[in-house]
JSON list of C-alpha atoms in Angstrom, two decimals:
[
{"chain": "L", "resi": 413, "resn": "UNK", "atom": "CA", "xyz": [-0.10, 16.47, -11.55]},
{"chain": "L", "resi": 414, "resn": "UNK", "atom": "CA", "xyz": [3.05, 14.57, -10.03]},
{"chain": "L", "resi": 415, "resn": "UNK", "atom": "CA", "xyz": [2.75, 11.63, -8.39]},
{"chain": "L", "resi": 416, "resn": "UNK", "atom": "CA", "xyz": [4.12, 10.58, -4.93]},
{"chain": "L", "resi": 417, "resn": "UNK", "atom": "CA", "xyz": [8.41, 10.09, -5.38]},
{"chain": "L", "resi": 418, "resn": "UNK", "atom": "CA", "xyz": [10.67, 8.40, -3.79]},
{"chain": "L", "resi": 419, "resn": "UNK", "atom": "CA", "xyz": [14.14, 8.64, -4.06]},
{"chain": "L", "resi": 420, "resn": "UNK", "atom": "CA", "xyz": [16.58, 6.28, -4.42]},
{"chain": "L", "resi": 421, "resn": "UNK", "atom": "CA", "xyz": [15.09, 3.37, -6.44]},
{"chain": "L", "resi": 422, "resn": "UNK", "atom": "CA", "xyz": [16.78, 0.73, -4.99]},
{"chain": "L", "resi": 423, "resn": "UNK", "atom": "CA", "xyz": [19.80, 1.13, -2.14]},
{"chain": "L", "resi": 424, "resn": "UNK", "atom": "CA", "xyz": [22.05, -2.04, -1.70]},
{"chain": "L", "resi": 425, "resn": "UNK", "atom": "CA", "xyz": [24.18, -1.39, 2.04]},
{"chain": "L", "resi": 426, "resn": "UNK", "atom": "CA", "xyz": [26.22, -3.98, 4.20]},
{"chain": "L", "resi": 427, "resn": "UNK", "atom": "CA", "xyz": [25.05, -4.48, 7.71]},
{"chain": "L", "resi": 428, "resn": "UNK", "atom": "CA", "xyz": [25.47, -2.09, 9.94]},
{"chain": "L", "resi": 429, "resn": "UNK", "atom": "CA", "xyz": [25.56, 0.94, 7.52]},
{"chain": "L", "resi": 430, "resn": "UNK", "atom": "CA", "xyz": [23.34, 4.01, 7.56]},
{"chain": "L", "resi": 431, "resn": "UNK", "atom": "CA", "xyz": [20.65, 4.60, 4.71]},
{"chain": "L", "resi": 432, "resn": "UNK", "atom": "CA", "xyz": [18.10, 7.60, 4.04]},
{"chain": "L", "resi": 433, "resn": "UNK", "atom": "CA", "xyz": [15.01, 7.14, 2.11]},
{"chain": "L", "resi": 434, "resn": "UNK", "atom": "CA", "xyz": [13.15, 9.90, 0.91]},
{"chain": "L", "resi": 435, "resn": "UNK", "atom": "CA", "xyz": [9.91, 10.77, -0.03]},
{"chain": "L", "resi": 436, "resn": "UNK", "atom": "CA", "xyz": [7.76, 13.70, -1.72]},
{"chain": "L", "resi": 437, "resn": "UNK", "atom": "CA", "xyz": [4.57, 13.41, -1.70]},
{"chain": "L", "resi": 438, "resn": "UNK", "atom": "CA", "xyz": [1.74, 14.71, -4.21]},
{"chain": "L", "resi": 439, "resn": "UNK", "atom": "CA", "xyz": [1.85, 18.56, -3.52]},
{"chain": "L", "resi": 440, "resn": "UNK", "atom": "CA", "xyz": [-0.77, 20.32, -1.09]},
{"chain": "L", "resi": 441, "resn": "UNK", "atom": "CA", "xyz": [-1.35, 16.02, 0.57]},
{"chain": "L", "resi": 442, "resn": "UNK", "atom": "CA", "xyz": [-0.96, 16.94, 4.27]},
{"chain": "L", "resi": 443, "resn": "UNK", "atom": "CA", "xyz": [-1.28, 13.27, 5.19]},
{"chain": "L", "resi": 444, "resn": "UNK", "atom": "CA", "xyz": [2.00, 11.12, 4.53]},
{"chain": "L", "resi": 445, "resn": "UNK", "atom": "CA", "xyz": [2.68, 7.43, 5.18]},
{"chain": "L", "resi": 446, "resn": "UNK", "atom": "CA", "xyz": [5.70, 5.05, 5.48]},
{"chain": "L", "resi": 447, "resn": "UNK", "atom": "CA", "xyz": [4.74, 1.16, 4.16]},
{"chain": "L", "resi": 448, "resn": "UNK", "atom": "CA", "xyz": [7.05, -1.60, 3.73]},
{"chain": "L", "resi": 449, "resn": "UNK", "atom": "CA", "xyz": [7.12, -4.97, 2.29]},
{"chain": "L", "resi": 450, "resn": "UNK", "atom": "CA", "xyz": [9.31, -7.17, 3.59]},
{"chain": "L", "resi": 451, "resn": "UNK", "atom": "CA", "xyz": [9.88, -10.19, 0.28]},
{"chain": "L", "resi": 452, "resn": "UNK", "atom": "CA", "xyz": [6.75, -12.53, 0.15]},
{"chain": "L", "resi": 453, "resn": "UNK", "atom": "CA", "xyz": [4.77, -11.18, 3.11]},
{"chain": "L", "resi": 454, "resn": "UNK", "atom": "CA", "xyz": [2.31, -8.36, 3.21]},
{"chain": "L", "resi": 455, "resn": "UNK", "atom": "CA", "xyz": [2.78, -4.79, 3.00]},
{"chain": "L", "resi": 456, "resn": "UNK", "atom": "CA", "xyz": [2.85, -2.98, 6.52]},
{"chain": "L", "resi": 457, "resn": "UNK", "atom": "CA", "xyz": [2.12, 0.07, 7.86]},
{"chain": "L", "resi": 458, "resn": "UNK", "atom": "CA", "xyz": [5.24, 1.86, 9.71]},
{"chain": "L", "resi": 459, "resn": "UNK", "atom": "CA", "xyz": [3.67, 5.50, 10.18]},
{"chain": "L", "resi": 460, "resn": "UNK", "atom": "CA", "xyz": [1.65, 8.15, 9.85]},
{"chain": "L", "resi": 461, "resn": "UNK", "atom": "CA", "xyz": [2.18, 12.21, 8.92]},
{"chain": "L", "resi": 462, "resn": "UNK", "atom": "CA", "xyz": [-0.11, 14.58, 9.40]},
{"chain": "L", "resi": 463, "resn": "UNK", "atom": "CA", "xyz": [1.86, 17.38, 8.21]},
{"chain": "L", "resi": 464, "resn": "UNK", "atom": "CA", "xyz": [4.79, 17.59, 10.31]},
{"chain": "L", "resi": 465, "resn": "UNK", "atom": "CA", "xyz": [3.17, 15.89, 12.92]},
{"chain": "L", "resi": 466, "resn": "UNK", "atom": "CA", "xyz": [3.10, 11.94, 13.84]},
{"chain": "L", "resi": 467, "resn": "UNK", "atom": "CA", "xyz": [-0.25, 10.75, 13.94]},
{"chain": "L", "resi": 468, "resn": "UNK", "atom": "CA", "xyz": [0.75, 7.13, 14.33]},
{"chain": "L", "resi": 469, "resn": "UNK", "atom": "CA", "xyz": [4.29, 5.58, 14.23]},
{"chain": "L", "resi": 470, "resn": "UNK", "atom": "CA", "xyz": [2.76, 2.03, 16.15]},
{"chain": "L", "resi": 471, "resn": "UNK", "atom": "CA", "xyz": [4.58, 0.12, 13.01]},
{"chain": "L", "resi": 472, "resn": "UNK", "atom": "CA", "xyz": [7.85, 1.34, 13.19]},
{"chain": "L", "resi": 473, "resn": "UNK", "atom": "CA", "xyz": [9.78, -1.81, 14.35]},
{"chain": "L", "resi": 474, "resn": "UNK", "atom": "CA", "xyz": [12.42, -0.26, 16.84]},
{"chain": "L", "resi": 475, "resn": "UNK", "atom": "CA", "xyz": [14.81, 2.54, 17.37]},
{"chain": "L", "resi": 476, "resn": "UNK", "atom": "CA", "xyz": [16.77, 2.07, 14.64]},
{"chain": "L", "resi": 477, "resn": "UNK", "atom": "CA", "xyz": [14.02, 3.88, 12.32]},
{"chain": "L", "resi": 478, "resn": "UNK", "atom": "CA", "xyz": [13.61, 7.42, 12.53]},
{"chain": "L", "resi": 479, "resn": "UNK", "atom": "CA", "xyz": [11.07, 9.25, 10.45]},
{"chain": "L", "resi": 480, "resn": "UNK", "atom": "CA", "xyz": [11.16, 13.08, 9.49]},
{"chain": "L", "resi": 481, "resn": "UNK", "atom": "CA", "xyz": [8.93, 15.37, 7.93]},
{"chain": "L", "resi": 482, "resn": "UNK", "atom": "CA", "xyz": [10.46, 19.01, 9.01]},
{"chain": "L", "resi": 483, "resn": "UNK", "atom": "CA", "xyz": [8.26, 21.33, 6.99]},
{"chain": "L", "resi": 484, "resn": "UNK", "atom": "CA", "xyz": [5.36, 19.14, 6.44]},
{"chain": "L", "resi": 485, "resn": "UNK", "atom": "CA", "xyz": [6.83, 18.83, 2.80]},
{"chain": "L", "resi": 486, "resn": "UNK", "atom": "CA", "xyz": [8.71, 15.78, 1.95]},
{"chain": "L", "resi": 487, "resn": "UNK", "atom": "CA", "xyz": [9.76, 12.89, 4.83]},
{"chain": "L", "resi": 488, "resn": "UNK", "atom": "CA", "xyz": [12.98, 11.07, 5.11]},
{"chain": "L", "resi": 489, "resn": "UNK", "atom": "CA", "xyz": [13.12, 7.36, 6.93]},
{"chain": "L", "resi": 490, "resn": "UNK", "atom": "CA", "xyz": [16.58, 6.82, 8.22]},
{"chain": "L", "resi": 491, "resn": "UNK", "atom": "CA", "xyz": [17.59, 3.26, 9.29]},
{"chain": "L", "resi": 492, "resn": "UNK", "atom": "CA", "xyz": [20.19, 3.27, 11.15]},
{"chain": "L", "resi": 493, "resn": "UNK", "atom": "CA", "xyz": [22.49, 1.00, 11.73]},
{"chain": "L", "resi": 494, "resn": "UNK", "atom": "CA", "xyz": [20.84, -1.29, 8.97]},
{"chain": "L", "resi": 495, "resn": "UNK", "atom": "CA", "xyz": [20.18, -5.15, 10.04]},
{"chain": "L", "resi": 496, "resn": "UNK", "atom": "CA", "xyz": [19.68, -7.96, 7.53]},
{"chain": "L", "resi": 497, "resn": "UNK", "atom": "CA", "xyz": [15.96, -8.35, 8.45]},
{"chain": "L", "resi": 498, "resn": "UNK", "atom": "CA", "xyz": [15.05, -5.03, 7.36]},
{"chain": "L", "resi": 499, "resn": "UNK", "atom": "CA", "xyz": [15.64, -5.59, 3.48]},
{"chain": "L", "resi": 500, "resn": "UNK", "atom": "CA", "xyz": [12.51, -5.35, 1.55]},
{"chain": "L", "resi": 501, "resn": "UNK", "atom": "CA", "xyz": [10.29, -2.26, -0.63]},
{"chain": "L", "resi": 502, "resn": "UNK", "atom": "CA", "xyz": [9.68, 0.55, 1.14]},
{"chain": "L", "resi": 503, "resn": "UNK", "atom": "CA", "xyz": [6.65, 2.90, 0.28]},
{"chain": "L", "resi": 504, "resn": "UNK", "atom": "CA", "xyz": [5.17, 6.07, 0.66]},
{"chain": "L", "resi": 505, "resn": "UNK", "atom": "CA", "xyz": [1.83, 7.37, 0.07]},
{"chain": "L", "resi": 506, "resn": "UNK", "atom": "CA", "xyz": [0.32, 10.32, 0.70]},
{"chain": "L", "resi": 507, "resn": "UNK", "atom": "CA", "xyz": [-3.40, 11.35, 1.09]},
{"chain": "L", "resi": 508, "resn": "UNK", "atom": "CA", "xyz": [-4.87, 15.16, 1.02]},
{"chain": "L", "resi": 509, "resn": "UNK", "atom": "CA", "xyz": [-6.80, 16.58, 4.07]},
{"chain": "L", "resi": 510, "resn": "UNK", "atom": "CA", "xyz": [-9.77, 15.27, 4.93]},
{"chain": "L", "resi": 511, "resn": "UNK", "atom": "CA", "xyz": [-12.73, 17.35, 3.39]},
{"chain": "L", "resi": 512, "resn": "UNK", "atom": "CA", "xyz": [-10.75, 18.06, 0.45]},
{"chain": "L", "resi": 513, "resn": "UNK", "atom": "CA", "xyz": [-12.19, 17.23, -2.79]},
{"chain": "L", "resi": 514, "resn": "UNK", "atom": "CA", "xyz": [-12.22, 13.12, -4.24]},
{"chain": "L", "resi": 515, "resn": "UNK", "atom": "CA", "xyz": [-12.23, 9.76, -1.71]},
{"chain": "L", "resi": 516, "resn": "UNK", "atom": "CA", "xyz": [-11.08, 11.32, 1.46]},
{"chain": "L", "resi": 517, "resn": "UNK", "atom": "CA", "xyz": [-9.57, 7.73, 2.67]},
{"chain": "L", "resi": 518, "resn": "UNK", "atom": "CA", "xyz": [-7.83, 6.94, -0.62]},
{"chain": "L", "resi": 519, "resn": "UNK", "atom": "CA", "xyz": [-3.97, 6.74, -0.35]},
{"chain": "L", "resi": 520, "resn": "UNK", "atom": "CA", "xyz": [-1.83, 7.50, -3.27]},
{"chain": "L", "resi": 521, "resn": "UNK", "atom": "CA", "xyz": [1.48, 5.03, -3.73]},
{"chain": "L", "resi": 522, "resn": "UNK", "atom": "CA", "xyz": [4.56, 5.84, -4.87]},
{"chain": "L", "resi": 523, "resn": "UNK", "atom": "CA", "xyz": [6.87, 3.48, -6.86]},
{"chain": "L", "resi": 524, "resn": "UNK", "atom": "CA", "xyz": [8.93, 2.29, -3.71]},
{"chain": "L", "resi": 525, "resn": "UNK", "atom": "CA", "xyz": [12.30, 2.18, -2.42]},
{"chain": "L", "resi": 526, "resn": "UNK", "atom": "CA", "xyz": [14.21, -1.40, -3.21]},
{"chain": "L", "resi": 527, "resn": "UNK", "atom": "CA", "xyz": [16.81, -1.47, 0.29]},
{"chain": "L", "resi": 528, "resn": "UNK", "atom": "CA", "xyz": [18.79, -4.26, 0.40]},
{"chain": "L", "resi": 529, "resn": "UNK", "atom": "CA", "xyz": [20.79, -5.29, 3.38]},
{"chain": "L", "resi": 530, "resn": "UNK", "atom": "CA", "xyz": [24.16, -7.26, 2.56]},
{"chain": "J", "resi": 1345, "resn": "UNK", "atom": "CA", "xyz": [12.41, -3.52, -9.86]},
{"chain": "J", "resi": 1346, "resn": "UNK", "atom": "CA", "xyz": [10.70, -5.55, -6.85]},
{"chain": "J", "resi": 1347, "resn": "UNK", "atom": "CA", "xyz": [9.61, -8.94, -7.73]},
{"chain": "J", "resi": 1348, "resn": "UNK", "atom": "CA", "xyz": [6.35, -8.89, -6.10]},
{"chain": "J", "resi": 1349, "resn": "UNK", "atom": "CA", "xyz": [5.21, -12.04, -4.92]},
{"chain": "J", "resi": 1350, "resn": "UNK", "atom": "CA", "xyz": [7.38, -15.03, -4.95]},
{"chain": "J", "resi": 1351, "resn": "UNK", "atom": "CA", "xyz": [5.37, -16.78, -2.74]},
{"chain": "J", "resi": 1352, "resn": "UNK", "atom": "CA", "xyz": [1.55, -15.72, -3.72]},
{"chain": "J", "resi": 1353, "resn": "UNK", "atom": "CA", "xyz": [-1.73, -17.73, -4.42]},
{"chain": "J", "resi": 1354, "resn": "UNK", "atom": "CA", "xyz": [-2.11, -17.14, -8.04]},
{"chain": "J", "resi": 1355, "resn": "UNK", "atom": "CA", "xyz": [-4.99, -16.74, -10.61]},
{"chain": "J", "resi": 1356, "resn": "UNK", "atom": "CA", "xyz": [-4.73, -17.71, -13.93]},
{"chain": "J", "resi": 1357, "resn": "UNK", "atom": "CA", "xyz": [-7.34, -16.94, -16.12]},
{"chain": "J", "resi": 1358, "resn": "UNK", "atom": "CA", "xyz": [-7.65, -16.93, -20.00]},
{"chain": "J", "resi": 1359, "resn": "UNK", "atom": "CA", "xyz": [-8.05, -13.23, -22.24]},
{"chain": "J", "resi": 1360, "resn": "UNK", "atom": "CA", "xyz": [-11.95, -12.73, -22.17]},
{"chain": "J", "resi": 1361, "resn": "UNK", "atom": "CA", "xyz": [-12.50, -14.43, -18.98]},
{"chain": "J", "resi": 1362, "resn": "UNK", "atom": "CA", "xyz": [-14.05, -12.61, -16.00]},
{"chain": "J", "resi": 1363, "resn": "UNK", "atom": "CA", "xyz": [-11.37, -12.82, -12.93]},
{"chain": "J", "resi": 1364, "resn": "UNK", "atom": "CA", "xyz": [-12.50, -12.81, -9.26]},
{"chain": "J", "resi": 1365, "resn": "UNK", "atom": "CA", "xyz": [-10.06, -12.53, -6.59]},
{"chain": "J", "resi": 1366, "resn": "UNK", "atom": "CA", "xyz": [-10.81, -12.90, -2.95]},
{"chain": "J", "resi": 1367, "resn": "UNK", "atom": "CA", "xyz": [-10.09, -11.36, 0.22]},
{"chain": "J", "resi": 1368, "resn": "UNK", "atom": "CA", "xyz": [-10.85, -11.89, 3.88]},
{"chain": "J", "resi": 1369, "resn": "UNK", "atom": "CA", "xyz": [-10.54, -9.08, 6.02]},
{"chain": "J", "resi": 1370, "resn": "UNK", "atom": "CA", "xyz": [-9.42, -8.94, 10.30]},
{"chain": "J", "resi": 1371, "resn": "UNK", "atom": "CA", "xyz": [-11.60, -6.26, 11.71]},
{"chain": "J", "resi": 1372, "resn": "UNK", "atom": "CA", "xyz": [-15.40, -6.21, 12.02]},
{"chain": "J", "resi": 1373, "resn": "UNK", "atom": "CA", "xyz": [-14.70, -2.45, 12.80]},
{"chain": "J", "resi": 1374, "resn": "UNK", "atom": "CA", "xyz": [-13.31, -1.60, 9.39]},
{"chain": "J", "resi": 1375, "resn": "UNK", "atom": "CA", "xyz": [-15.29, 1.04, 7.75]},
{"chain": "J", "resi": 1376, "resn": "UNK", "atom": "CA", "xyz": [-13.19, 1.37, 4.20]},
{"chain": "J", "resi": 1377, "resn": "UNK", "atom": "CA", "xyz": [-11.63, -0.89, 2.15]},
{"chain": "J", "resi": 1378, "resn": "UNK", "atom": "CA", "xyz": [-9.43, -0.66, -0.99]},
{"chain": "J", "resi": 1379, "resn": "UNK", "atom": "CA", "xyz": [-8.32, -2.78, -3.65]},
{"chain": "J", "resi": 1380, "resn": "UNK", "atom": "CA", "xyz": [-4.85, -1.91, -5.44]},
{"chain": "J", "resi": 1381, "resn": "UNK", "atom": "CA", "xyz": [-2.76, -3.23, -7.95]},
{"chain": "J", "resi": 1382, "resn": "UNK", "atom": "CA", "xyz": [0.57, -3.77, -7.86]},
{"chain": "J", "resi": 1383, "resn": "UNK", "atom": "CA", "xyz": [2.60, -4.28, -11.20]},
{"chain": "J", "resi": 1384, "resn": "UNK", "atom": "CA", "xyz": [6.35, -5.06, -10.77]},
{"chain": "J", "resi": 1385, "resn": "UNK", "atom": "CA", "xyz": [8.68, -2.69, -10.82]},
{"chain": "J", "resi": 1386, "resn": "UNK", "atom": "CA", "xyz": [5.88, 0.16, -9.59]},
{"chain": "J", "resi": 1387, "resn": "UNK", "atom": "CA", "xyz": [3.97, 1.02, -6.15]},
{"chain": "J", "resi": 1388, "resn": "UNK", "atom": "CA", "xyz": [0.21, -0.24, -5.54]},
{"chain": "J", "resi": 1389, "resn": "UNK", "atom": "CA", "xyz": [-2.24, 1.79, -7.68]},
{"chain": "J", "resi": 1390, "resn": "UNK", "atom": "CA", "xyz": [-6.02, 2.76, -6.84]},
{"chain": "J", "resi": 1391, "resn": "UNK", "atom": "CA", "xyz": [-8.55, 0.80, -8.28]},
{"chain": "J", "resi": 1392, "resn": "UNK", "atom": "CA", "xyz": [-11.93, 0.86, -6.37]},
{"chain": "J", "resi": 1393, "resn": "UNK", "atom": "CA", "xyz": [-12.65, 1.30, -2.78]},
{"chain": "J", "resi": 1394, "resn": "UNK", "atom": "CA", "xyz": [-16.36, 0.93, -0.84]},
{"chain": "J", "resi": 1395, "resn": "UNK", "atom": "CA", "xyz": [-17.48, 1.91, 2.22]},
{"chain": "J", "resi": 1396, "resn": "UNK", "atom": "CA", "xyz": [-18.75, -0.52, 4.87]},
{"chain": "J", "resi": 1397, "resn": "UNK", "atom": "CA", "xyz": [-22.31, 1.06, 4.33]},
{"chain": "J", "resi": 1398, "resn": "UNK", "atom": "CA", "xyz": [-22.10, -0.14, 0.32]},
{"chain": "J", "resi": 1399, "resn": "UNK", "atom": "CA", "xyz": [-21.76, -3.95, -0.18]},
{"chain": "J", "resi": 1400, "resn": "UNK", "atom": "CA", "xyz": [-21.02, -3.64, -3.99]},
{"chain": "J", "resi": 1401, "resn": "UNK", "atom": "CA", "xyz": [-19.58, -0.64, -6.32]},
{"chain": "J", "resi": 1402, "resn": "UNK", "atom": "CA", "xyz": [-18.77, -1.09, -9.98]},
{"chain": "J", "resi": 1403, "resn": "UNK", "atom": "CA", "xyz": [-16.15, 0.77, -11.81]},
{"chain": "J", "resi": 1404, "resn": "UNK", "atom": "CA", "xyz": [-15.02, 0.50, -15.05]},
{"chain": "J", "resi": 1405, "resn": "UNK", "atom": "CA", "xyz": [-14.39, -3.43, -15.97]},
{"chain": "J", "resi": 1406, "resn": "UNK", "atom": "CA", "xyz": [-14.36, -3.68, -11.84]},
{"chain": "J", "resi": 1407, "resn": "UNK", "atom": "CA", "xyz": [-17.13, -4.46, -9.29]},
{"chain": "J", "resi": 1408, "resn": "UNK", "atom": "CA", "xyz": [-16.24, -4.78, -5.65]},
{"chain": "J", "resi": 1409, "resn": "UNK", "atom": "CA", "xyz": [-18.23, -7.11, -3.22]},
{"chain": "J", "resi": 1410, "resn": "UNK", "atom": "CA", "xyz": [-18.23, -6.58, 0.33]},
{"chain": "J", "resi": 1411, "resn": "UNK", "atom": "CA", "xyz": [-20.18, -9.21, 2.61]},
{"chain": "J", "resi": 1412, "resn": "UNK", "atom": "CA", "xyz": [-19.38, -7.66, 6.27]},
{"chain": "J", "resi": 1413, "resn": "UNK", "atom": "CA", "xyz": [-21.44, -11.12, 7.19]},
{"chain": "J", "resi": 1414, "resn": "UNK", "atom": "CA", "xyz": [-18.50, -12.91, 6.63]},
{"chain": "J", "resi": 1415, "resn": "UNK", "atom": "CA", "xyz": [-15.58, -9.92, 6.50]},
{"chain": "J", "resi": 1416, "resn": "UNK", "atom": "CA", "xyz": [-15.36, -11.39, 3.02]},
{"chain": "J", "resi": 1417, "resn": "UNK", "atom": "CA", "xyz": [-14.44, -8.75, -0.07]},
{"chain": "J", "resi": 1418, "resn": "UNK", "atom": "CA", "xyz": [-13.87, -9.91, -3.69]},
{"chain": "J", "resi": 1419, "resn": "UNK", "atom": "CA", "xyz": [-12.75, -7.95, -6.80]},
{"chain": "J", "resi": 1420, "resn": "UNK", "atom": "CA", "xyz": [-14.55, -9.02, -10.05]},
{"chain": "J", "resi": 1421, "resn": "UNK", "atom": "CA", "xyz": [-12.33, -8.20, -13.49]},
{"chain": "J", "resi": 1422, "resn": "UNK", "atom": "CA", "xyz": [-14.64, -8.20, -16.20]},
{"chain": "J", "resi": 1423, "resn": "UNK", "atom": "CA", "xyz": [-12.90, -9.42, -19.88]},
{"chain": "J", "resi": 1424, "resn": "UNK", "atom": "CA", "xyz": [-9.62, -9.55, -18.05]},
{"chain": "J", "resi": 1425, "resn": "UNK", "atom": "CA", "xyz": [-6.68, -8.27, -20.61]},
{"chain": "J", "resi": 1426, "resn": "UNK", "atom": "CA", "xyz": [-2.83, -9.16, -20.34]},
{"chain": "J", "resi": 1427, "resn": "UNK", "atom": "CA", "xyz": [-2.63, -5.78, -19.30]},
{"chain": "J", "resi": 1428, "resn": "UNK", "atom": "CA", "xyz": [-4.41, -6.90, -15.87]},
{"chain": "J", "resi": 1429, "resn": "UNK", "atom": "CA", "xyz": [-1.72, -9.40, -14.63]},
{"chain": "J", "resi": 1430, "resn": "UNK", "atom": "CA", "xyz": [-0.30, -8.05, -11.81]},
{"chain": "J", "resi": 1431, "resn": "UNK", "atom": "CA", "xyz": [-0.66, -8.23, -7.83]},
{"chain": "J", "resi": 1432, "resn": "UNK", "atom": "CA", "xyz": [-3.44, -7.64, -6.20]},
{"chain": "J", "resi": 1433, "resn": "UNK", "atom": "CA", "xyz": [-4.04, -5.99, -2.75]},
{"chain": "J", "resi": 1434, "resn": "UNK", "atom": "CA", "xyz": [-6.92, -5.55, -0.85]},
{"chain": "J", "resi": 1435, "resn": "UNK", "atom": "CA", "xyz": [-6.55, -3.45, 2.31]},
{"chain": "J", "resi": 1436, "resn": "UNK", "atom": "CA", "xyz": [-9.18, -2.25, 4.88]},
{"chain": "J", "resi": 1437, "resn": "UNK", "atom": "CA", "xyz": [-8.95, 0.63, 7.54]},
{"chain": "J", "resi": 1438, "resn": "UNK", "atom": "CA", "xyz": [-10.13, 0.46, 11.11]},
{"chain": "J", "resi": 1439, "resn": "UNK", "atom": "CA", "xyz": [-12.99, 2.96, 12.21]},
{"chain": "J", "resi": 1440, "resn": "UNK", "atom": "CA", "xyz": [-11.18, 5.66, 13.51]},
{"chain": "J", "resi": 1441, "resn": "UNK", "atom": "CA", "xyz": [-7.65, 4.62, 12.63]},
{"chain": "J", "resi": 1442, "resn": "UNK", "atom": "CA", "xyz": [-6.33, 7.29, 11.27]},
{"chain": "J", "resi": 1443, "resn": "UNK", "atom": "CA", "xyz": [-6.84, 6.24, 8.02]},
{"chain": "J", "resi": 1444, "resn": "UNK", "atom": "CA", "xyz": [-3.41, 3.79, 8.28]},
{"chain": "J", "resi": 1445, "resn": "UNK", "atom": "CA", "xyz": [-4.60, 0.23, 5.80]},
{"chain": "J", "resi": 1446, "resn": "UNK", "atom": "CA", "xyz": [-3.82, -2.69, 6.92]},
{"chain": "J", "resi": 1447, "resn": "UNK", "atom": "CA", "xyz": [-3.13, -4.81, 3.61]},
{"chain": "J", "resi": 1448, "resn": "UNK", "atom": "CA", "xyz": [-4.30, -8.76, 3.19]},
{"chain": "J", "resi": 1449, "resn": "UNK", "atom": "CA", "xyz": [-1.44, -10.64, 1.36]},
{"chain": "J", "resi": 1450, "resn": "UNK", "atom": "CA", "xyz": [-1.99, -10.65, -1.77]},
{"chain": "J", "resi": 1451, "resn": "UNK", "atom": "CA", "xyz": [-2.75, -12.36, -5.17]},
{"chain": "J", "resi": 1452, "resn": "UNK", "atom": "CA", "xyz": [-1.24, -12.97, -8.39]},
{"chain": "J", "resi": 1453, "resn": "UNK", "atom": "CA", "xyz": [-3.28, -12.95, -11.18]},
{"chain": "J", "resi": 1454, "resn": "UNK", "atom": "CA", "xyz": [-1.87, -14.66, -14.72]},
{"chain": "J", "resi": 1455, "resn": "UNK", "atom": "CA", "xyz": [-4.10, -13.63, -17.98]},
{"chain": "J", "resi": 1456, "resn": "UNK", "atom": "CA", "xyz": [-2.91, -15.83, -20.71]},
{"chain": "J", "resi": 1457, "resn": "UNK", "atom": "CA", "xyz": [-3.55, -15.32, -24.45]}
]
């Protein structure tokens, strides 16, 4: 079975700039979340997807981030414009519907998106 | 890849040794919590969880302590290998909070030969 993806690996922009992260999670996981890690600190919760639905978007930082999940398939997180302060790893995880077979709470990583802010 | 924790307590233990790594948690309310290891270069992986009615679970090589007493939670690595440096997470969710973790800072743990 796949794992959760993210695409790209790493993103270096200047200030200012646009970027699109992307995400597809493990296939059938109705539940998808947005992490990020800003360098040395914890990782922090951004939002939450149930299908195409936000359950919870109380860590998104401000206006500039915009999350997407048309379909309930795979979710995009567009910064835009970028700011120095939001360089770090970005993750997604994704989770299958509660009731469904294993650890109902357990969130599934995926390898993270590198953005770098110039 | 990321370079995951410039900044972290770290553990150094040698091969053989049993590692335990610590973790207070924030919420008296939190009914889950999760340990996860994060290796450079890769996102946090799954290795135990508990449940706030549980106060220890064992896995293999792994036993997970939970004293809600103290909102204390440790991760015991039994014969740690080289293969077990890494980052480690622990993360709890909130009773009814939609599942979202809320992740503790981290520590590094160094196996040497």
């Amino acid at each position: 079975e796949a794992g959760v993806t993210q695409f790209p690996s790493h993103s270096v922009i200047e200030k200012g700039q646009t970027v699109t992260l992307r995400c597809d999670p493990i296939s059938g996981h109705d539940n998808l979340y947005w992490y990020r890690r800003v360098m040395g600190k914890e990782i922090k919760f951004l939002l939450h997807f149930v299908k195409e639905s936000k359950q919870d978007e109380s860590g998104m930082p401000n206006n500039r981030f915009l999350a997407e999940r048309t379909g309930g398939t795979y979710s995009t997180l567009k910064v835009q414009p970028a700011e120095l302060e939001d360089s770090g790893v970005y993750f997604c995880a994704s989770r299958p519907r509660t009731g469904t077979s294993g650890s109902i709470d357990e969130q599934f990583f995926g390898p993270g998106t590198r953005l770098t802010v110039l | 890849g990321e370079s995951v924790g410039l900044h972290l307590p770290t553990l150094s233990v040698q091969e053989g040794d049993n590692s335990i790594i610590n973790c207070a948690y924030s919420n008296s309310a939190s009914d889950y919590f999760i340990w996860y290891k994060q290796e450079s270069g890769k996102g946090p992986q799954f290795i135990i969880d508990i449940r706030s009615n549980m106060d220890k679970r064992q896995g293999q090589r792994v036993t997970v302590l939970l004293n809600k007493t103290v909102k204390h939670l440790s991760l015991q690595i039994a014969a740690t290998q080289p293969g077990d440096s890494a980052v480690y997470f622990c993360a709890e969710k909130f009773s009814g909070g939609y599942n979202k973790l809320i992740f503790g800072a981290g520590t590094r743990l160094a196996v040497h030969p």
